[in-house]
């Protein structure tokens, strides 16, 4: 109905990433691969209208590939477009709604980054200082700075690689567990660093666990208090919560369905869990409306000083179409438009939440399954529908100025290691 990843640390992924990694670059008029940026803020041109039929077709495709439900909300210059397909709850058959709350996984990293960058704005933290200055003796290398954590360049091993090697057994083992941050860091430190501090982009949840520790150490308060005081309340995000270690989502929400590794095995209802394995790296609950508001407000300078936002938008190349800032992703779409936000994968939920450079058009899209790389790749296409408009017909494409659509399959487009999502 319509109305109105480069990888976490497999060895191969790590090698490829270190080859791609170059020092962080300031936001500029060029994309990660050096080609000119064509987003509206760079060119002064207005983006084409969202392709709502295309969006609906993408959601339908996600269902054919195994998602029980999928939905998206676009906030475009004050106009709201909503699209849904399928169910929020397989048992009751309740239709998914764009008002449902859901687990946002690593989109939480953008919230944690905003809190930490506000502390920088307040003069309580320096990005280029050793983490061990603030948390003495925590990390094995004094060269690891706060900036390295936030841009995934610390070299800290991602303990979730081992935790979720077997998808459903791994999940069931931690589903009701409550970890301390220190226990999670210890799991990481049982393995050597995966690279030199500052050298390469290597996605690791460990980085944002340490970010949570920094927030708690510097403020003397739990992360949930800081999220609430600094982001949820000022932006009036009424659907956004951090309930760790509670296992239930408050209020109306969509259920999450985890795909087992064994082909053909039934989906597992993974809705209720502590998400203690992620905490400040991935345990926030939110809604499409709130995430659109959050990223739009962020890029419009409502949460950080201009200087701090510029630092958040210094991009380390991830691959030819993506960059990673400080807890923020940039994706260069097939039509040349660049968008800013984050992706999230938590058991049973795939989220894409991105906004335009000027924050005036945003989309949040959700499929209520995970460990299904095909669905993840399909959902990436919601961004093209939202920001690129209808694809040109072959005839129009021949006569129009060359706006290139990527021919690369969606799967290669994602910043994920093979272990994260089953094909
Ligand atoms: S992975 C990512 C995504 N991030 C990272 C984080 C998040 N999520 C996780 O680390 C979850 C890992 C297990 C997920 C589970 C599934 O699919 O539900 N997969 C398995 O168990 C596979 N054996 C880089 C994709 C991000 O987009 O930033 O969220």
PDB file of N, CA, C and O and ligand atoms in Angstrom, residues 5-8 104-109 152 158 160-161 163-168 170-171 201 203 205 257-259 261 270 277-278 281-282 324 329 331 342-351 369-372 376 414-422, ligand 1:
ATOM      1  N   UNK A   5      27.621  -1.910   3.694  1.00  0.00           N
ATOM      2  CA  UNK A   5      28.341  -2.390   4.525  1.00  0.00           C
ATOM      3  C   UNK A   5      29.546  -2.508   4.082  1.00  0.00           C
ATOM      4  O   UNK A   5      29.747  -2.830   3.397  1.00  0.00           O
ATOM      5  N   UNK A   6      31.697  -2.426   3.714  1.00  0.00           N
ATOM      6  CA  UNK A   6      32.963  -3.241   3.694  1.00  0.00           C
ATOM      7  C   UNK A   6      33.110  -3.824   5.061  1.00  0.00           C
ATOM      8  O   UNK A   6      32.834  -3.255   6.061  1.00  0.00           O
ATOM      9  N   UNK A   7      33.449  -4.553   5.136  1.00  0.00           N
ATOM     10  CA  UNK A   7      33.240  -5.582   6.026  1.00  0.00           C
ATOM     11  C   UNK A   7      33.677  -5.570   7.429  1.00  0.00           C
ATOM     12  O   UNK A   7      34.622  -4.941   7.807  1.00  0.00           O
ATOM     13  N   UNK A   8      32.880  -6.323   8.140  1.00  0.00           N
ATOM     14  CA  UNK A   8      33.313  -6.747   9.443  1.00  0.00           C
ATOM     15  C   UNK A   8      34.359  -7.799   9.176  1.00  0.00           C
ATOM     16  O   UNK A   8      34.398  -8.427   8.156  1.00  0.00           O
ATOM     17  N   UNK A 104      16.921  -1.035  15.649  1.00  0.00           N
ATOM     18  CA  UNK A 104      17.633  -0.345  14.570  1.00  0.00           C
ATOM     19  C   UNK A 104      19.086  -0.796  14.423  1.00  0.00           C
ATOM     20  O   UNK A 104      19.807  -0.303  13.560  1.00  0.00           O
ATOM     21  N   UNK A 105      19.543  -1.731  15.273  1.00  0.00           N
ATOM     22  CA  UNK A 105      20.918  -2.232  15.146  1.00  0.00           C
ATOM     23  C   UNK A 105      21.925  -1.100  15.130  1.00  0.00           C
ATOM     24  O   UNK A 105      21.860  -0.161  15.929  1.00  0.00           O
ATOM     25  N   UNK A 106      22.839  -1.170  14.178  1.00  0.00           N
ATOM     26  CA  UNK A 106      23.970  -0.232  14.172  1.00  0.00           C
ATOM     27  C   UNK A 106      23.612   1.201  13.818  1.00  0.00           C
ATOM     28  O   UNK A 106      24.483   2.076  13.892  1.00  0.00           O
ATOM     29  N   UNK A 107      22.366   1.479  13.459  1.00  0.00           N
ATOM     30  CA  UNK A 107      21.989   2.893  13.338  1.00  0.00           C
ATOM     31  C   UNK A 107      22.214   3.559  14.702  1.00  0.00           C
ATOM     32  O   UNK A 107      22.470   4.762  14.795  1.00  0.00           O
ATOM     33  N   UNK A 108      22.207   2.732  15.753  1.00  0.00           N
ATOM     34  CA  UNK A 108      22.519   3.232  17.111  1.00  0.00           C
ATOM     35  C   UNK A 108      23.897   3.888  17.161  1.00  0.00           C
ATOM     36  O   UNK A 108      24.141   4.771  18.008  1.00  0.00           O
ATOM     37  N   UNK A 109      24.811   3.470  16.275  1.00  0.00           N
ATOM     38  CA  UNK A 109      26.169   4.040  16.310  1.00  0.00           C
ATOM     39  C   UNK A 109      26.135   5.541  16.022  1.00  0.00           C
ATOM     40  O   UNK A 109      26.964   6.292  16.546  1.00  0.00           O
ATOM     41  N   UNK A 152      36.090   3.356  12.762  1.00  0.00           N
ATOM     42  CA  UNK A 152      36.421   1.919  12.580  1.00  0.00           C
ATOM     43  C   UNK A 152      37.837   1.731  12.047  1.00  0.00           C
ATOM     44  O   UNK A 152      38.074   0.962  11.117  1.00  0.00           O
ATOM     45  N   UNK A 158      36.491  -7.641  16.063  1.00  0.00           N
ATOM     46  CA  UNK A 158      35.044  -7.667  16.283  1.00  0.00           C
ATOM     47  C   UNK A 158      34.633  -9.015  16.866  1.00  0.00           C
ATOM     48  O   UNK A 158      34.554 -10.017  16.144  1.00  0.00           O
ATOM     49  N   UNK A 160      31.885 -10.141  17.635  1.00  0.00           N
ATOM     50  CA  UNK A 160      30.632 -10.736  17.145  1.00  0.00           C
ATOM     51  C   UNK A 160      30.875 -11.691  15.976  1.00  0.00           C
ATOM     52  O   UNK A 160      30.009 -12.493  15.652  1.00  0.00           O
ATOM     53  N   UNK A 161      32.062 -11.613  15.360  1.00  0.00           N
ATOM     54  CA  UNK A 161      32.377 -12.583  14.297  1.00  0.00           C
ATOM     55  C   UNK A 161      32.265 -14.013  14.821  1.00  0.00           C
ATOM     56  O   UNK A 161      31.738 -14.896  14.141  1.00  0.00           O
ATOM     57  N   UNK A 163      30.894 -14.860  17.924  1.00  0.00           N
ATOM     58  CA  UNK A 163      29.617 -15.024  18.640  1.00  0.00           C
ATOM     59  C   UNK A 163      28.511 -15.532  17.714  1.00  0.00           C
ATOM     60  O   UNK A 163      27.707 -16.387  18.089  1.00  0.00           O
ATOM     61  N   UNK A 164      28.474 -14.987  16.482  1.00  0.00           N
ATOM     62  CA  UNK A 164      27.375 -15.302  15.569  1.00  0.00           C
ATOM     63  C   UNK A 164      27.824 -16.127  14.365  1.00  0.00           C
ATOM     64  O   UNK A 164      27.189 -16.086  13.310  1.00  0.00           O
ATOM     65  N   UNK A 165      28.928 -16.883  14.574  1.00  0.00           N
ATOM     66  CA  UNK A 165      29.393 -17.724  13.468  1.00  0.00           C
ATOM     67  C   UNK A 165      28.284 -18.698  13.060  1.00  0.00           C
ATOM     68  O   UNK A 165      28.028 -18.917  11.885  1.00  0.00           O
ATOM     69  N   UNK A 166      27.626 -19.283  14.071  1.00  0.00           N
ATOM     70  CA  UNK A 166      26.431 -20.097  13.792  1.00  0.00           C
ATOM     71  C   UNK A 166      25.242 -19.235  14.199  1.00  0.00           C
ATOM     72  O   UNK A 166      25.089 -18.897  15.377  1.00  0.00           O
ATOM     73  N   UNK A 167      24.410 -18.933  13.245  1.00  0.00           N
ATOM     74  CA  UNK A 167      23.472 -17.818  13.423  1.00  0.00           C
ATOM     75  C   UNK A 167      22.463 -18.024  14.551  1.00  0.00           C
ATOM     76  O   UNK A 167      22.433 -17.230  15.500  1.00  0.00           O
ATOM     77  N   UNK A 168      21.629 -19.071  14.459  1.00  0.00           N
ATOM     78  CA  UNK A 168      20.583 -19.226  15.478  1.00  0.00           C
ATOM     79  C   UNK A 168      21.170 -19.696  16.813  1.00  0.00           C
ATOM     80  O   UNK A 168      20.853 -19.102  17.863  1.00  0.00           O
ATOM     81  N   UNK A 170      24.112 -19.115  17.957  1.00  0.00           N
ATOM     82  CA  UNK A 170      24.832 -17.949  18.496  1.00  0.00           C
ATOM     83  C   UNK A 170      23.852 -16.975  19.128  1.00  0.00           C
ATOM     84  O   UNK A 170      24.068 -16.472  20.244  1.00  0.00           O
ATOM     85  N   UNK A 171      22.775 -16.721  18.418  1.00  0.00           N
ATOM     86  CA  UNK A 171      21.758 -15.790  18.932  1.00  0.00           C
ATOM     87  C   UNK A 171      21.127 -16.309  20.227  1.00  0.00           C
ATOM     88  O   UNK A 171      21.017 -15.581  21.214  1.00  0.00           O
ATOM     89  N   UNK A 201      40.126   0.947   7.481  1.00  0.00           N
ATOM     90  CA  UNK A 201      38.722   0.800   7.875  1.00  0.00           C
ATOM     91  C   UNK A 201      38.413  -0.683   8.014  1.00  0.00           C
ATOM     92  O   UNK A 201      38.556  -1.455   7.052  1.00  0.00           O
ATOM     93  N   UNK A 203      35.321  -2.627   9.970  1.00  0.00           N
ATOM     94  CA  UNK A 203      34.126  -2.461  10.799  1.00  0.00           C
ATOM     95  C   UNK A 203      34.210  -3.376  12.019  1.00  0.00           C
ATOM     96  O   UNK A 203      34.446  -4.575  11.885  1.00  0.00           O
ATOM     97  N   UNK A 205      32.184  -3.911  15.943  1.00  0.00           N
ATOM     98  CA  UNK A 205      31.279  -3.466  17.011  1.00  0.00           C
ATOM     99  C   UNK A 205      32.039  -3.049  18.267  1.00  0.00           C
ATOM    100  O   UNK A 205      31.566  -2.213  19.036  1.00  0.00           O
ATOM    101  N   UNK A 257      12.216 -11.526  12.507  1.00  0.00           N
ATOM    102  CA  UNK A 257      12.306 -12.952  12.163  1.00  0.00           C
ATOM    103  C   UNK A 257      13.684 -13.255  11.586  1.00  0.00           C
ATOM    104  O   UNK A 257      14.029 -12.797  10.483  1.00  0.00           O
ATOM    105  N   UNK A 258      14.444 -14.041  12.346  1.00  0.00           N
ATOM    106  CA  UNK A 258      15.813 -14.381  11.965  1.00  0.00           C
ATOM    107  C   UNK A 258      15.809 -15.587  11.027  1.00  0.00           C
ATOM    108  O   UNK A 258      15.124 -16.584  11.291  1.00  0.00           O
ATOM    109  N   UNK A 259      16.595 -15.488   9.950  1.00  0.00           N
ATOM    110  CA  UNK A 259      16.693 -16.579   8.982  1.00  0.00           C
ATOM    111  C   UNK A 259      17.783 -17.557   9.422  1.00  0.00           C
ATOM    112  O   UNK A 259      18.946 -17.150   9.568  1.00  0.00           O
ATOM    113  N   UNK A 261      20.648 -20.568   9.209  1.00  0.00           N
ATOM    114  CA  UNK A 261      21.648 -20.860   8.174  1.00  0.00           C
ATOM    115  C   UNK A 261      21.202 -22.009   7.259  1.00  0.00           C
ATOM    116  O   UNK A 261      21.627 -22.081   6.108  1.00  0.00           O
ATOM    117  N   UNK A 270      12.770 -13.564  16.654  1.00  0.00           N
ATOM    118  CA  UNK A 270      13.921 -13.065  17.428  1.00  0.00           C
ATOM    119  C   UNK A 270      13.625 -11.702  18.044  1.00  0.00           C
ATOM    120  O   UNK A 270      14.542 -10.967  18.407  1.00  0.00           O
ATOM    121  N   UNK A 277      24.788  -7.861  23.768  1.00  0.00           N
ATOM    122  CA  UNK A 277      26.006  -8.089  22.989  1.00  0.00           C
ATOM    123  C   UNK A 277      26.394  -6.848  22.196  1.00  0.00           C
ATOM    124  O   UNK A 277      27.524  -6.741  21.729  1.00  0.00           O
ATOM    125  N   UNK A 278      25.473  -5.893  22.055  1.00  0.00           N
ATOM    126  CA  UNK A 278      25.763  -4.687  21.251  1.00  0.00           C
ATOM    127  C   UNK A 278      25.716  -3.404  22.087  1.00  0.00           C
ATOM    128  O   UNK A 278      26.572  -2.527  21.934  1.00  0.00           O
ATOM    129  N   UNK A 281      26.605  -0.067  20.688  1.00  0.00           N
ATOM    130  CA  UNK A 281      26.906  -0.329  19.272  1.00  0.00           C
ATOM    131  C   UNK A 281      25.659  -0.716  18.495  1.00  0.00           C
ATOM    132  O   UNK A 281      25.726  -0.850  17.264  1.00  0.00           O
ATOM    133  N   UNK A 282      24.495  -0.926  19.205  1.00  0.00           N
ATOM    134  CA  UNK A 282      23.361  -1.380  18.404  1.00  0.00           C
ATOM    135  C   UNK A 282      22.065  -1.693  19.110  1.00  0.00           C
ATOM    136  O   UNK A 282      21.250  -2.434  18.554  1.00  0.00           O
ATOM    137  N   UNK A 324      32.843   6.079   5.279  1.00  0.00           N
ATOM    138  CA  UNK A 324      32.436   6.064   6.691  1.00  0.00           C
ATOM    139  C   UNK A 324      33.041   7.270   7.382  1.00  0.00           C
ATOM    140  O   UNK A 324      34.251   7.511   7.289  1.00  0.00           O
ATOM    141  N   UNK A 329      27.482   6.936   7.826  1.00  0.00           N
ATOM    142  CA  UNK A 329      27.822   6.417   6.503  1.00  0.00           C
ATOM    143  C   UNK A 329      27.445   7.424   5.421  1.00  0.00           C
ATOM    144  O   UNK A 329      26.436   8.136   5.559  1.00  0.00           O
ATOM    145  N   UNK A 331      26.618   7.135   1.271  1.00  0.00           N
ATOM    146  CA  UNK A 331      26.465   6.226   0.135  1.00  0.00           C
ATOM    147  C   UNK A 331      26.255   7.059  -1.119  1.00  0.00           C
ATOM    148  O   UNK A 331      25.447   7.991  -1.131  1.00  0.00           O
ATOM    149  N   UNK A 342      22.846   5.687   8.231  1.00  0.00           N
ATOM    150  CA  UNK A 342      23.458   4.432   8.679  1.00  0.00           C
ATOM    151  C   UNK A 342      22.548   3.269   8.303  1.00  0.00           C
ATOM    152  O   UNK A 342      21.365   3.466   8.003  1.00  0.00           O
ATOM    153  N   UNK A 343      23.149   2.085   8.333  1.00  0.00           N
ATOM    154  CA  UNK A 343      22.419   0.838   8.133  1.00  0.00           C
ATOM    155  C   UNK A 343      22.433   0.076   9.449  1.00  0.00           C
ATOM    156  O   UNK A 343      23.282   0.331  10.303  1.00  0.00           O
ATOM    157  N   UNK A 344      21.511  -0.864   9.591  1.00  0.00           N
ATOM    158  CA  UNK A 344      21.481  -1.658  10.819  1.00  0.00           C
ATOM    159  C   UNK A 344      21.075  -3.089  10.538  1.00  0.00           C
ATOM    160  O   UNK A 344      20.145  -3.331   9.754  1.00  0.00           O
ATOM    161  N   UNK A 345      21.782  -4.020  11.153  1.00  0.00           N
ATOM    162  CA  UNK A 345      21.425  -5.435  11.096  1.00  0.00           C
ATOM    163  C   UNK A 345      21.418  -5.950  12.518  1.00  0.00           C
ATOM    164  O   UNK A 345      22.465  -5.967  13.183  1.00  0.00           O
ATOM    165  N   UNK A 346      20.240  -6.308  12.997  1.00  0.00           N
ATOM    166  CA  UNK A 346      20.152  -6.958  14.301  1.00  0.00           C
ATOM    167  C   UNK A 346      19.161  -8.101  14.068  1.00  0.00           C
ATOM    168  O   UNK A 346      18.316  -8.005  13.173  1.00  0.00           O
ATOM    169  N   UNK A 347      19.280  -9.167  14.839  1.00  0.00           N
ATOM    170  CA  UNK A 347      18.518 -10.371  14.520  1.00  0.00           C
ATOM    171  C   UNK A 347      17.039 -10.061  14.261  1.00  0.00           C
ATOM    172  O   UNK A 347      16.324  -9.600  15.143  1.00  0.00           O
ATOM    173  N   UNK A 348      16.613 -10.300  13.025  1.00  0.00           N
ATOM    174  CA  UNK A 348      15.216 -10.091  12.663  1.00  0.00           C
ATOM    175  C   UNK A 348      14.902  -8.747  12.035  1.00  0.00           C
ATOM    176  O   UNK A 348      13.759  -8.527  11.589  1.00  0.00           O
ATOM    177  N   UNK A 349      15.888  -7.869  11.925  1.00  0.00           N
ATOM    178  CA  UNK A 349      15.602  -6.518  11.420  1.00  0.00           C
ATOM    179  C   UNK A 349      16.743  -5.992  10.544  1.00  0.00           C
ATOM    180  O   UNK A 349      17.904  -5.949  10.988  1.00  0.00           O
ATOM    181  N   UNK A 350      16.407  -5.556   9.331  1.00  0.00           N
ATOM    182  CA  UNK A 350      17.343  -4.829   8.461  1.00  0.00           C
ATOM    183  C   UNK A 350      16.827  -3.400   8.294  1.00  0.00           C
ATOM    184  O   UNK A 350      15.693  -3.188   7.844  1.00  0.00           O
ATOM    185  N   UNK A 351      17.668  -2.437   8.614  1.00  0.00           N
ATOM    186  CA  UNK A 351      17.257  -1.028   8.511  1.00  0.00           C
ATOM    187  C   UNK A 351      18.182  -0.259   7.574  1.00  0.00           C
ATOM    188  O   UNK A 351      19.406  -0.445   7.621  1.00  0.00           O
ATOM    189  N   UNK A 369      13.343  -9.157   8.667  1.00  0.00           N
ATOM    190  CA  UNK A 369      14.129 -10.378   8.706  1.00  0.00           C
ATOM    191  C   UNK A 369      15.596  -9.991   8.659  1.00  0.00           C
ATOM    192  O   UNK A 369      15.934  -8.828   8.429  1.00  0.00           O
ATOM    193  N   UNK A 370      16.473 -10.977   8.875  1.00  0.00           N
ATOM    194  CA  UNK A 370      17.921 -10.755   8.721  1.00  0.00           C
ATOM    195  C   UNK A 370      18.579 -12.087   8.440  1.00  0.00           C
ATOM    196  O   UNK A 370      17.895 -13.111   8.341  1.00  0.00           O
ATOM    197  N   UNK A 371      19.903 -12.056   8.303  1.00  0.00           N
ATOM    198  CA  UNK A 371      20.677 -13.222   7.854  1.00  0.00           C
ATOM    199  C   UNK A 371      20.160 -13.708   6.502  1.00  0.00           C
ATOM    200  O   UNK A 371      20.091 -14.901   6.239  1.00  0.00           O
ATOM    201  N   UNK A 372      19.793 -12.777   5.679  1.00  0.00           N
ATOM    202  CA  UNK A 372      19.308 -13.054   4.329  1.00  0.00           C
ATOM    203  C   UNK A 372      19.873 -11.939   3.438  1.00  0.00           C
ATOM    204  O   UNK A 372      19.283 -10.875   3.291  1.00  0.00           O
ATOM    205  N   UNK A 376      18.704  -8.045   2.108  1.00  0.00           N
ATOM    206  CA  UNK A 376      19.501  -6.846   2.419  1.00  0.00           C
ATOM    207  C   UNK A 376      19.836  -6.072   1.145  1.00  0.00           C
ATOM    208  O   UNK A 376      19.702  -4.849   1.084  1.00  0.00           O
ATOM    209  N   UNK A 414      26.863  -3.806  -0.760  1.00  0.00           N
ATOM    210  CA  UNK A 414      26.708  -3.710   0.689  1.00  0.00           C
ATOM    211  C   UNK A 414      28.027  -3.765   1.423  1.00  0.00           C
ATOM    212  O   UNK A 414      28.944  -4.465   1.034  1.00  0.00           O
ATOM    213  N   UNK A 415      28.086  -3.037   2.531  1.00  0.00           N
ATOM    214  CA  UNK A 415      29.267  -3.019   3.382  1.00  0.00           C
ATOM    215  C   UNK A 415      29.116  -4.124   4.422  1.00  0.00           C
ATOM    216  O   UNK A 415      28.803  -3.881   5.578  1.00  0.00           O
ATOM    217  N   UNK A 416      29.256  -5.359   3.996  1.00  0.00           N
ATOM    218  CA  UNK A 416      29.145  -6.464   4.946  1.00  0.00           C
ATOM    219  C   UNK A 416      30.168  -7.524   4.607  1.00  0.00           C
ATOM    220  O   UNK A 416      30.578  -7.676   3.464  1.00  0.00           O
ATOM    221  N   UNK A 417      30.563  -8.264   5.621  1.00  0.00           N
ATOM    222  CA  UNK A 417      31.425  -9.419   5.399  1.00  0.00           C
ATOM    223  C   UNK A 417      30.541 -10.620   5.089  1.00  0.00           C
ATOM    224  O   UNK A 417      29.377 -10.649   5.474  1.00  0.00           O
ATOM    225  N   UNK A 418      31.072 -11.625   4.398  1.00  0.00           N
ATOM    226  CA  UNK A 418      30.245 -12.778   4.043  1.00  0.00           C
ATOM    227  C   UNK A 418      29.599 -13.431   5.264  1.00  0.00           C
ATOM    228  O   UNK A 418      28.513 -13.978   5.167  1.00  0.00           O
ATOM    229  N   UNK A 419      30.242 -13.357   6.414  1.00  0.00           N
ATOM    230  CA  UNK A 419      29.699 -14.020   7.594  1.00  0.00           C
ATOM    231  C   UNK A 419      28.474 -13.346   8.186  1.00  0.00           C
ATOM    232  O   UNK A 419      27.774 -13.925   8.994  1.00  0.00           O
ATOM    233  N   UNK A 420      28.209 -12.102   7.808  1.00  0.00           N
ATOM    234  CA  UNK A 420      27.126 -11.371   8.456  1.00  0.00           C
ATOM    235  C   UNK A 420      25.770 -11.786   7.931  1.00  0.00           C
ATOM    236  O   UNK A 420      24.809 -11.895   8.663  1.00  0.00           O
ATOM    237  N   UNK A 421      25.691 -12.023   6.655  1.00  0.00           N
ATOM    238  CA  UNK A 421      24.381 -12.318   6.083  1.00  0.00           C
ATOM    239  C   UNK A 421      24.495 -13.486   5.129  1.00  0.00           C
ATOM    240  O   UNK A 421      25.338 -13.485   4.246  1.00  0.00           O
ATOM    241  N   UNK A 422      23.627 -14.469   5.321  1.00  0.00           N
ATOM    242  CA  UNK A 422      23.591 -15.624   4.445  1.00  0.00           C
ATOM    243  C   UNK A 422      23.107 -15.179   3.059  1.00  0.00           C
ATOM    244  O   UNK A 422      22.187 -14.376   2.948  1.00  0.00           O
TER     245      UNK A 422
HETATM  246  S1  LIG B   1      26.975  -5.749  10.841  1.00  0.00           S
HETATM  247  C1  LIG B   1      26.703  -4.569   9.521  1.00  0.00           C
HETATM  248  C2  LIG B   1      25.727  -3.556  10.169  1.00  0.00           C
HETATM  249  N1  LIG B   1      26.024  -3.531  11.563  1.00  0.00           N
HETATM  250  C3  LIG B   1      26.901  -4.563  12.113  1.00  0.00           C
HETATM  251  C4  LIG B   1      25.934  -4.714  13.258  1.00  0.00           C
HETATM  252  C5  LIG B   1      25.118  -3.702  12.559  1.00  0.00           C
HETATM  253  N2  LIG B   1      25.258  -5.935  13.434  1.00  0.00           N
HETATM  254  C6  LIG B   1      25.839  -7.055  13.850  1.00  0.00           C
HETATM  255  O1  LIG B   1      27.015  -7.087  14.153  1.00  0.00           O
HETATM  256  C7  LIG B   1      24.950  -8.270  13.893  1.00  0.00           C
HETATM  257  C8  LIG B   1      25.711  -9.469  13.524  1.00  0.00           C
HETATM  258  C9  LIG B   1      24.872 -10.716  13.448  1.00  0.00           C
HETATM  259  C10 LIG B   1      23.699 -10.572  12.555  1.00  0.00           C
HETATM  260  C11 LIG B   1      23.053 -11.897  12.161  1.00  0.00           C
HETATM  261  C12 LIG B   1      21.778 -11.509  11.407  1.00  0.00           C
HETATM  262  O2  LIG B   1      21.847 -11.371  10.178  1.00  0.00           O
HETATM  263  O3  LIG B   1      20.781 -11.258  12.086  1.00  0.00           O
HETATM  264  N3  LIG B   1      23.961 -12.641  11.299  1.00  0.00           N
HETATM  265  C13 LIG B   1      24.544 -13.792  11.676  1.00  0.00           C
HETATM  266  O4  LIG B   1      24.351 -14.301  12.759  1.00  0.00           O
HETATM  267  C14 LIG B   1      25.434 -14.416  10.630  1.00  0.00           C
HETATM  268  N4  LIG B   1      25.998 -15.656  11.030  1.00  0.00           N
HETATM  269  C15 LIG B   1      28.024  -3.987   9.104  1.00  0.00           C
HETATM  270  C16 LIG B   1      26.008  -5.246   8.364  1.00  0.00           C
HETATM  271  C17 LIG B   1      25.798  -2.175   9.543  1.00  0.00           C
HETATM  272  O5  LIG B   1      25.153  -2.042   8.509  1.00  0.00           O
HETATM  273  O6  LIG B   1      26.479  -1.291  10.055  1.00  0.00           O
HETATM  274  O7  LIG B   1      24.005  -3.404  12.648  1.00  0.00           O
END
